[in-house]
mmCIF file of C-alpha atoms in Angstrom:
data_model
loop_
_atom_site.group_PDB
_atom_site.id
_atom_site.type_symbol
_atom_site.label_atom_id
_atom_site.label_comp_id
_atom_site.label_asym_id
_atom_site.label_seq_id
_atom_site.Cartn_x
_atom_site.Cartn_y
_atom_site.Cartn_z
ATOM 1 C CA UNK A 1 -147.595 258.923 -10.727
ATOM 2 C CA UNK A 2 -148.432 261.413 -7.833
ATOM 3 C CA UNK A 3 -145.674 263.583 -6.084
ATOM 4 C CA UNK A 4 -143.833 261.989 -3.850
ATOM 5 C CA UNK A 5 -142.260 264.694 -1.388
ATOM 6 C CA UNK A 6 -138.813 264.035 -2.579
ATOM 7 C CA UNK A 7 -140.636 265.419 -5.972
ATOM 8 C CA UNK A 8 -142.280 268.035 -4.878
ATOM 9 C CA UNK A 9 -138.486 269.317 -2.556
ATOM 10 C CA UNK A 10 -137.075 268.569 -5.744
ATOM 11 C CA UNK A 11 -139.304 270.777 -7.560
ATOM 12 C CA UNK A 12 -139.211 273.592 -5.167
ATOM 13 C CA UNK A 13 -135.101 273.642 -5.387
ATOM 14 C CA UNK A 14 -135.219 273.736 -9.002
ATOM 15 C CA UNK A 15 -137.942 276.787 -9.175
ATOM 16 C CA UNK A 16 -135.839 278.719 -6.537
ATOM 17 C CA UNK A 17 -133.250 278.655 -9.312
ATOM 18 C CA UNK A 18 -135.094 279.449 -12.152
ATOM 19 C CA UNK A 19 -137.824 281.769 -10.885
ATOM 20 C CA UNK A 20 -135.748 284.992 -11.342
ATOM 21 C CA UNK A 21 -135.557 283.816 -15.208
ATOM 22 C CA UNK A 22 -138.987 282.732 -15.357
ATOM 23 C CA UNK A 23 -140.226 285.712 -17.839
ATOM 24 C CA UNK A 24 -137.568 284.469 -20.243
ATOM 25 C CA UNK A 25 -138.166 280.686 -20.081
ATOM 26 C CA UNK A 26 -141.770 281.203 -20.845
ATOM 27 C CA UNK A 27 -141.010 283.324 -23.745
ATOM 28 C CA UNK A 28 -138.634 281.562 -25.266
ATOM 29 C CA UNK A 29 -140.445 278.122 -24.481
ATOM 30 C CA UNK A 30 -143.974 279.754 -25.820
ATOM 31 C CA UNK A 31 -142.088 281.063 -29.241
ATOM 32 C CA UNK A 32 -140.230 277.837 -29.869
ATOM 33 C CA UNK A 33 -143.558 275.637 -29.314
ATOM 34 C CA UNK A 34 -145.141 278.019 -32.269
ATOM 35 C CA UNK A 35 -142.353 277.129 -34.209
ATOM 36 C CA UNK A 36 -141.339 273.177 -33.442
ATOM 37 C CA UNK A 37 -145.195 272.826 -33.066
ATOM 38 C CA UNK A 38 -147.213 274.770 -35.893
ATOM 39 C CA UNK A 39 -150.237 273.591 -35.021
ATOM 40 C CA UNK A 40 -150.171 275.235 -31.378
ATOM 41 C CA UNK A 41 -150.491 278.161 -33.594
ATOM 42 C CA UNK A 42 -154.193 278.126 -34.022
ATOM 43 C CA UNK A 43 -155.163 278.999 -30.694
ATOM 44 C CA UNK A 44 -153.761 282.265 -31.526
ATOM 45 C CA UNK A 45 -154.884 283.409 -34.585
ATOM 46 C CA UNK A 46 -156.127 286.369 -32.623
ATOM 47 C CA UNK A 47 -152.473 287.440 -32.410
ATOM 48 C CA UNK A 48 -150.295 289.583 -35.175
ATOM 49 C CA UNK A 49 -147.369 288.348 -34.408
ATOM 50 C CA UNK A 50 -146.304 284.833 -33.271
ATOM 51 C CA UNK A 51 -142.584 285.192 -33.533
ATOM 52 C CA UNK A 52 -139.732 284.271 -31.226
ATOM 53 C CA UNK A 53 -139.126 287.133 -28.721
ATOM 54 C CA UNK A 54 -142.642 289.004 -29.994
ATOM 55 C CA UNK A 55 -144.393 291.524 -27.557
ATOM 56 C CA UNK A 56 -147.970 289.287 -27.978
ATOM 57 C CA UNK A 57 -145.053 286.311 -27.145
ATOM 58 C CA UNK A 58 -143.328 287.708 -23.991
ATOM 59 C CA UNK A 59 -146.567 289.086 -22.374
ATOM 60 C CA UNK A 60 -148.015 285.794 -22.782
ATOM 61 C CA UNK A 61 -144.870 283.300 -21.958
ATOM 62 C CA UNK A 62 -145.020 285.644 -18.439
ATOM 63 C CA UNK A 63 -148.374 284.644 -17.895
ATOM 64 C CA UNK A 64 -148.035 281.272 -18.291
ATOM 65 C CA UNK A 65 -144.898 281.091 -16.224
ATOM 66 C CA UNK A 66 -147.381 283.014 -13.182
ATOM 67 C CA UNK A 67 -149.307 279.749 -13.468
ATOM 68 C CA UNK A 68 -146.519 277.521 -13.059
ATOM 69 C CA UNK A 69 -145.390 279.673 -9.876
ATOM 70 C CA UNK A 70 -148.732 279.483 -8.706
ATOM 71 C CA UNK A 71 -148.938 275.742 -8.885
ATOM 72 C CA UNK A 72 -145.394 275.309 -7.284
ATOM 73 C CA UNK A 73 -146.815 277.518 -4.468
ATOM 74 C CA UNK A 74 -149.606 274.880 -4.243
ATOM 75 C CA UNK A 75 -148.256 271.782 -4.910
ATOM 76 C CA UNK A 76 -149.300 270.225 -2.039
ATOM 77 C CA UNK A 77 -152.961 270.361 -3.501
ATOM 78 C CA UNK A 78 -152.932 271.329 -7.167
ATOM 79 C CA UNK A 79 -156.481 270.849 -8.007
ATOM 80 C CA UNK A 80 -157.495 272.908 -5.419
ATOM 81 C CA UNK A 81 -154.866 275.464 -5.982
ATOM 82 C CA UNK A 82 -155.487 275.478 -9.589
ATOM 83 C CA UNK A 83 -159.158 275.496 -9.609
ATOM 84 C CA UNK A 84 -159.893 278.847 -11.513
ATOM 85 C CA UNK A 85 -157.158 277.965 -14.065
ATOM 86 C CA UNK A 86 -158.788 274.925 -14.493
ATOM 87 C CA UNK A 87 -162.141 276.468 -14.898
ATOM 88 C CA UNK A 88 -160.646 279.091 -17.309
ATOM 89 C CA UNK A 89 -158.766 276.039 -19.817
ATOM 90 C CA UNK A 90 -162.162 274.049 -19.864
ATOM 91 C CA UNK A 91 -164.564 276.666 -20.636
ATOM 92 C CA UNK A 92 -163.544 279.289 -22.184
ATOM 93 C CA UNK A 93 -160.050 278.415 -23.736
ATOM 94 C CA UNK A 94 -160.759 274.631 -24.300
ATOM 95 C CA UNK A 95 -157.373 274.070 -25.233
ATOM 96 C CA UNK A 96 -156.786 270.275 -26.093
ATOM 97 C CA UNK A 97 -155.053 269.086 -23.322
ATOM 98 C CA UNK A 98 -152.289 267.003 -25.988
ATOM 99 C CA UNK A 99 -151.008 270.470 -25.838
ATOM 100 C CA UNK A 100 -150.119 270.950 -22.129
ATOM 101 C CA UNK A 101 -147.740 267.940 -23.189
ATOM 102 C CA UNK A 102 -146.223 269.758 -25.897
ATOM 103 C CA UNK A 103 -145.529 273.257 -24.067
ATOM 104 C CA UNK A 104 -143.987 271.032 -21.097
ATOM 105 C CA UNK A 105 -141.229 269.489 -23.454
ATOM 106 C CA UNK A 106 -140.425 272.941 -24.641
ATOM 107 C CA UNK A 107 -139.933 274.163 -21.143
ATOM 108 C CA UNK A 108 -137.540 271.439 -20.400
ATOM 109 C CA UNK A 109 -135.892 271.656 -23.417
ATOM 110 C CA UNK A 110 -135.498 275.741 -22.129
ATOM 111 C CA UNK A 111 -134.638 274.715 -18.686
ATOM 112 C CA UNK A 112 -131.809 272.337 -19.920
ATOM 113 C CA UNK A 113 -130.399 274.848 -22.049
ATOM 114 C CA UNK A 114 -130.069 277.837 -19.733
ATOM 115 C CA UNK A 115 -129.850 275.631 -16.775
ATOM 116 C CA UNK A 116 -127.466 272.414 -18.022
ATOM 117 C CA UNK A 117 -125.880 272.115 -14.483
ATOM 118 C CA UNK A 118 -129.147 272.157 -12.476
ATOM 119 C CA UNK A 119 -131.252 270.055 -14.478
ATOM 120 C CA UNK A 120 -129.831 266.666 -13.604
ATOM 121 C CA UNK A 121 -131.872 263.744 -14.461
ATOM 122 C CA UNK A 122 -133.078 263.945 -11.148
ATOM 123 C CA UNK A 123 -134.791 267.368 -11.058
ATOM 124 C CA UNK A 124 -135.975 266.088 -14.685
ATOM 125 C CA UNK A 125 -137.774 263.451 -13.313
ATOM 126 C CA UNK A 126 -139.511 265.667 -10.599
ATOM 127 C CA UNK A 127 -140.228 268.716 -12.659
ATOM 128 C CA UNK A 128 -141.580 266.587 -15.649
ATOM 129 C CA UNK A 129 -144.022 264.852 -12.872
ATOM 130 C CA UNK A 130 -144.945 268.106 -11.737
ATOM 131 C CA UNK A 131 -146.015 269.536 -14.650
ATOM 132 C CA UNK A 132 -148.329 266.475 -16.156
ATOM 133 C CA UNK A 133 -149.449 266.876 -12.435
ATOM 134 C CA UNK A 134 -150.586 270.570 -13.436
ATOM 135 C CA UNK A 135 -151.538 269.244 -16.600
ATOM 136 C CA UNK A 136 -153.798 267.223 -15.174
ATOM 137 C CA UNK A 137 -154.923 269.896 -12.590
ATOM 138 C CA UNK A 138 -155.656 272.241 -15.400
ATOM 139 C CA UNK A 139 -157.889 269.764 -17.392
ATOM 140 C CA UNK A 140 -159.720 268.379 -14.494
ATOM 141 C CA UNK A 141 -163.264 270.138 -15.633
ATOM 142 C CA UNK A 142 -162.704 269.213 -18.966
ATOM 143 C CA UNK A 143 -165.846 266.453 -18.919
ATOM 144 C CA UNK B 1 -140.521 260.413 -48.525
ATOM 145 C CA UNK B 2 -139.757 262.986 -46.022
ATOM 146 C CA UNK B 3 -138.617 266.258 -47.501
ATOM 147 C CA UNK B 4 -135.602 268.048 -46.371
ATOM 148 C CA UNK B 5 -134.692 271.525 -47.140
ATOM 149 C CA UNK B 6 -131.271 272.315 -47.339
ATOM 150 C CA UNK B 7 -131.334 274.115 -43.812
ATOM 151 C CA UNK B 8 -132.557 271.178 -42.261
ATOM 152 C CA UNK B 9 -129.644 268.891 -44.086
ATOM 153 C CA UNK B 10 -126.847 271.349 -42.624
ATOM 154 C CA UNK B 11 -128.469 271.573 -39.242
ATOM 155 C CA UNK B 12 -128.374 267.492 -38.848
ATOM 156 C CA UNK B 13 -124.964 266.644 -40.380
ATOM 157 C CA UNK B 14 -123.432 269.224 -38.467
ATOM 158 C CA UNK B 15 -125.231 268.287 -34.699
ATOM 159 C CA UNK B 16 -123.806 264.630 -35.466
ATOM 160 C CA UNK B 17 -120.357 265.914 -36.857
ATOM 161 C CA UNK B 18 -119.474 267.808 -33.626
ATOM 162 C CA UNK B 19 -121.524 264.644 -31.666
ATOM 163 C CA UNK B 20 -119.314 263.344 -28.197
ATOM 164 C CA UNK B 21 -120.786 260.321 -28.293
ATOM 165 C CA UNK B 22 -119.018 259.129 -25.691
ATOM 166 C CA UNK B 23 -120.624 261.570 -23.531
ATOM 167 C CA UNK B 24 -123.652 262.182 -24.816
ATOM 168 C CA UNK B 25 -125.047 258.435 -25.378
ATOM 169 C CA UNK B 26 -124.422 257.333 -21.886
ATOM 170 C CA UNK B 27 -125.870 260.442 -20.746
ATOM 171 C CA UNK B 28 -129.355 260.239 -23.191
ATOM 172 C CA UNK B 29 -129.652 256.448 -21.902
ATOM 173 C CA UNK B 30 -129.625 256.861 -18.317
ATOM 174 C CA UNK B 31 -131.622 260.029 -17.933
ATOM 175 C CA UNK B 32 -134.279 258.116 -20.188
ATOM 176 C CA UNK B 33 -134.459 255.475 -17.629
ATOM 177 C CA UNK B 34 -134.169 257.639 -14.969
ATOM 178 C CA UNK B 35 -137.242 260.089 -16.011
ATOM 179 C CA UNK B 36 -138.977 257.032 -17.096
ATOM 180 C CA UNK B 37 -138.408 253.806 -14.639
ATOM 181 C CA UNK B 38 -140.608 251.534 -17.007
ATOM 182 C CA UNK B 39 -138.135 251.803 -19.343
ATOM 183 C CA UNK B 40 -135.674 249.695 -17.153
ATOM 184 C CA UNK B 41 -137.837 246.897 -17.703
ATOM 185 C CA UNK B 42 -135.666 245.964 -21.111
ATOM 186 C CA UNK B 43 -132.531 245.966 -19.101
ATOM 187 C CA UNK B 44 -132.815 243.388 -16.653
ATOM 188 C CA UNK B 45 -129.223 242.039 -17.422
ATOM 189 C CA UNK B 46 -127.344 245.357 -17.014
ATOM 190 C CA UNK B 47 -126.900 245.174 -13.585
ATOM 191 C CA UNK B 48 -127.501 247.713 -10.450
ATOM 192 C CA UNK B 49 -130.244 250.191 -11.730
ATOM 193 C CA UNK B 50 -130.927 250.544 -8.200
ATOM 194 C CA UNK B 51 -131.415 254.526 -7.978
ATOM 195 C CA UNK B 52 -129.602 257.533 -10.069
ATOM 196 C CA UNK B 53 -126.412 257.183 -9.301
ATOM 197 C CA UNK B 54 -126.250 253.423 -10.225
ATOM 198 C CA UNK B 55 -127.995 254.078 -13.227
ATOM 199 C CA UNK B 56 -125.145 257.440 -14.121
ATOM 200 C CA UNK B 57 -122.445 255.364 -13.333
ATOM 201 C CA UNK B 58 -123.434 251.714 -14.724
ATOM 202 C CA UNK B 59 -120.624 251.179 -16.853
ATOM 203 C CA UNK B 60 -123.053 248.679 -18.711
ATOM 204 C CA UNK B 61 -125.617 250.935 -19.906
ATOM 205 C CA UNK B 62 -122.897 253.652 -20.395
ATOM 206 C CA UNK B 63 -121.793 251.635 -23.454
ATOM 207 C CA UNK B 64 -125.403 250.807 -24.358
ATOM 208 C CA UNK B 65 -125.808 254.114 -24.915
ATOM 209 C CA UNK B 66 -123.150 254.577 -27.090
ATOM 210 C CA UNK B 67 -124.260 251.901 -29.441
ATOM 211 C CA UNK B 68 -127.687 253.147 -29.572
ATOM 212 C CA UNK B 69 -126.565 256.728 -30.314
ATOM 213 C CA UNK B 70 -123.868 255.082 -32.934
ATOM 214 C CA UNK B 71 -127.346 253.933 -34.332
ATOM 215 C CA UNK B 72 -128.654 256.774 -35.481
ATOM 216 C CA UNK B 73 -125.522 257.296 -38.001
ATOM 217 C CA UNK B 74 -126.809 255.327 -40.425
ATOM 218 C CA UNK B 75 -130.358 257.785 -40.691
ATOM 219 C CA UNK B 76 -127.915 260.522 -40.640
ATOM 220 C CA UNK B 77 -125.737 259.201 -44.332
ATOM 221 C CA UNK B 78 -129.493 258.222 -45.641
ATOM 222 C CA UNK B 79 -131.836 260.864 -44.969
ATOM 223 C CA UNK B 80 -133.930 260.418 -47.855
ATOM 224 C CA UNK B 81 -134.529 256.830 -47.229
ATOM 225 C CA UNK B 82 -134.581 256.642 -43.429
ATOM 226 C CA UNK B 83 -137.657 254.276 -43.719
ATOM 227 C CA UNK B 84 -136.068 251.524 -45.602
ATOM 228 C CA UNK B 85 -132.721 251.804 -43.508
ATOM 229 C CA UNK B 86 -134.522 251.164 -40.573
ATOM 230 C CA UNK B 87 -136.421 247.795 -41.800
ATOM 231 C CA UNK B 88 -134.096 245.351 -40.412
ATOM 232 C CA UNK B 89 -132.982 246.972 -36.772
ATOM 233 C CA UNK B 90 -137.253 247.718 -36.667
ATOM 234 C CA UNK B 91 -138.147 243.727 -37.461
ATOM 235 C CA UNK B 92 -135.614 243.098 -34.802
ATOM 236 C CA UNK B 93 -137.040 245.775 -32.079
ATOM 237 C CA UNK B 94 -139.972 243.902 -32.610
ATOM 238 C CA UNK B 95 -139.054 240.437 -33.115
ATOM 239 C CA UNK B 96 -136.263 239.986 -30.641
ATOM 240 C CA UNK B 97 -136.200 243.230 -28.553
ATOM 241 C CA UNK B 98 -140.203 243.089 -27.725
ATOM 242 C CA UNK B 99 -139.584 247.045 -27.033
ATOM 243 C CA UNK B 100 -142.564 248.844 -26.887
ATOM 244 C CA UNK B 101 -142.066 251.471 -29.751
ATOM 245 C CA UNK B 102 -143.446 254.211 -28.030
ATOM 246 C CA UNK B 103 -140.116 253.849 -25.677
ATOM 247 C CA UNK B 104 -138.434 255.349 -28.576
ATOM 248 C CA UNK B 105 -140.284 258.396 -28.678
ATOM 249 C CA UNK B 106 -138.773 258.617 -25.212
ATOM 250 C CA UNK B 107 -135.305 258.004 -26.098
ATOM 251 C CA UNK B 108 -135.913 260.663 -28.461
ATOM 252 C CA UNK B 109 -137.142 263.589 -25.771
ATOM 253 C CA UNK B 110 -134.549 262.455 -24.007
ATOM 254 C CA UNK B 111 -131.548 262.580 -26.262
ATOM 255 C CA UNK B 112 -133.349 266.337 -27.237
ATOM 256 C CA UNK B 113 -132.415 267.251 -23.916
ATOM 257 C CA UNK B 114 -128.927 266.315 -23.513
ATOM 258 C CA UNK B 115 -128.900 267.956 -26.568
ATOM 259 C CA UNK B 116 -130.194 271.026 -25.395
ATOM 260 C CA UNK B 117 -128.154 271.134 -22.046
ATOM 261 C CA UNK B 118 -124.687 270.217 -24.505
ATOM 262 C CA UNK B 119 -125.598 273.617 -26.704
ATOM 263 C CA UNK B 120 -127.711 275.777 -24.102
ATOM 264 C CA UNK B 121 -128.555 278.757 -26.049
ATOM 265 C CA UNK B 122 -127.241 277.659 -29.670
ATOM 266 C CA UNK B 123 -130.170 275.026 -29.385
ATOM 267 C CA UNK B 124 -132.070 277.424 -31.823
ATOM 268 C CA UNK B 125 -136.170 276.740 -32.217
ATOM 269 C CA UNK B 126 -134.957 276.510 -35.746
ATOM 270 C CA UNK B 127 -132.320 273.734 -34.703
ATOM 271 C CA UNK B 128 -134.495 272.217 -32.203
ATOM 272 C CA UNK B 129 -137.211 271.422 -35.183
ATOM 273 C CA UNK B 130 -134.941 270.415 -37.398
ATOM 274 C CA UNK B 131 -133.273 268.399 -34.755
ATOM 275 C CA UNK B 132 -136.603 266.830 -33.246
ATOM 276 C CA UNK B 133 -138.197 266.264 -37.441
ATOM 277 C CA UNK B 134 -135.171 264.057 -37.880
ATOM 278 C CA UNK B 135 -135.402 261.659 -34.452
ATOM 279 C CA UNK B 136 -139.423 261.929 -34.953
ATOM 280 C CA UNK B 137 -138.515 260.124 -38.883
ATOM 281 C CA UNK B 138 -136.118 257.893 -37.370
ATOM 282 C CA UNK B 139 -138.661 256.714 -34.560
ATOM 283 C CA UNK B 140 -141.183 256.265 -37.088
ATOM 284 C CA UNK B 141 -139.052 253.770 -38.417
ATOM 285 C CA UNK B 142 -138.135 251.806 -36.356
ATOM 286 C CA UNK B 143 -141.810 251.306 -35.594
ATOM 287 C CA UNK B 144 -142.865 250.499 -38.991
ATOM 288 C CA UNK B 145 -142.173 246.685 -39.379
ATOM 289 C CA UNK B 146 -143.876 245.650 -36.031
ATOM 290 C CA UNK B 147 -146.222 242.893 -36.673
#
């Protein structure tokens, strides 16, 4: 299921939109995954406070949402643009990659509900490609 | 038997009491088959699926999706026996439909993001688990009596 470039335009349309919000997507999509998901939780247990619109929450939901810009700015070759992220997930964070499936669904679910008018099926399609893409990008040193 | 708390209850009856079906079942349907093309495979009959438009506008799956949304009324009046109300409509998934049962957890994601896009920010986390718990029950379900 590789990006076509009708995708990857498609994908690139939809980020111009929703870049200027991109601190609050990842926020709110990072606080709602601790709460739909629980067990997301225990990869930060390091954290005091886990809640919806948290300090540890926002700081974090920013960072992820760097990583997604990143990868749209290298979509053309993810692996390659990803390649310290990747080595970052695999060693040191390990996170199990059943979880990069979970955060994506919250940040659709986010992106439809600040963005109902943009996110036709169509740039759903794309944008959930995209991100198993990354997905895949950022497990690739995982064995 | 799946446990409810009263929140969750309120949160469910009132998503389906305010429901435009008529809106929102076409509109679950096709972006399902849209986002996921293998899912067209079970529709053969319905006509032009050709690309997104044909699928939006297919009058055919519009009232498909109305029916299937219609379905999920029945988990909504017995939500403390979801399992057994299912039995029948799962035996016949399986037996007649031949519908891969993961295709419902797609349905699902789907119809969470209609959902979503319908409320925009009064999709709470809260209401979003609540919301998600319920179809995850209901998929369960109708996955139970494959053989």
């Amino acid at each position: 299921m590789s990006l076509s470039s009708k995708d990857k335009a498609a994908v690139k349309a939809l980020w111009a939109k929703l870049s200027k919000s991109a601190d609050d997507i990842g926020a709110d999509a990072l606080g709602r995954m601790f709460q739909v998901y629980p067990s997301t939780k225990t990869y930060f247990s390091h954290w005091n406070d886990l809640s919806i619109g948290s300090g540890p929450v926002k700081k974090h939901g920013k960072t992820v949402m760097g990583g997604v810009g990143l990868a749209v700015a290298n979509i053309d070759d993810l692996v390659k643009g990803l390649f310290e992220l990747s080595e970052k997930h695999a060693f040191e964070l390990r996170v199990d990659p059943a979880n990069f499936r979970i955060l994506t669904h919250c940040l659709l679910v986010v992106v439809a509900s600040k963005f109902p008018a943009d996110f036709t099926p169509e740039a759903h399609v794309a944008f959930d490609k995209f991100l198993a893409a990354v997905s895949l990008a950022l497990s690739e040193k995982y064995r | 038997m799946v446990e409810w708390s009263d929140q969750e209850r309120s949160i469910i009856t009132s998503i389906f009491a305010s429901l435009d079906y008529e809106d929102i079942g076409p509109k679950a349907l096709s972006r399902c088959l849209i986002v996921y093309p293998w899912t067209q495979r079970y529709f053969g009959g319905f006509g032009n699926l050709y690309n997104a438009e044909a699928i939006k506008t297919n009058p055919m799956i519009g009232a498909h999706g109305i029916k299937v949304l219609h379905g999920l009324d029945r988990a909504v009046k017995n939500m403390d026996d979801i399992k057994n109300t299912y039995a029948e409509l799962s035996v016949m998934h399986s037996e007649k439909l031949h519908i891969d049962p993961d295709n419902f957890r797609l349905l699902a994601d789907c119809l969470t993001i209609v959902i979503a896009a319908k409320m925009g920010t009064a999709f709470t986390a809260d209401i979003q688990a609540a919301f998600q718990k319920f179809l995850s029950v209901v998929v369960n379900a109708l996955g139970r009596q494959y053989h």
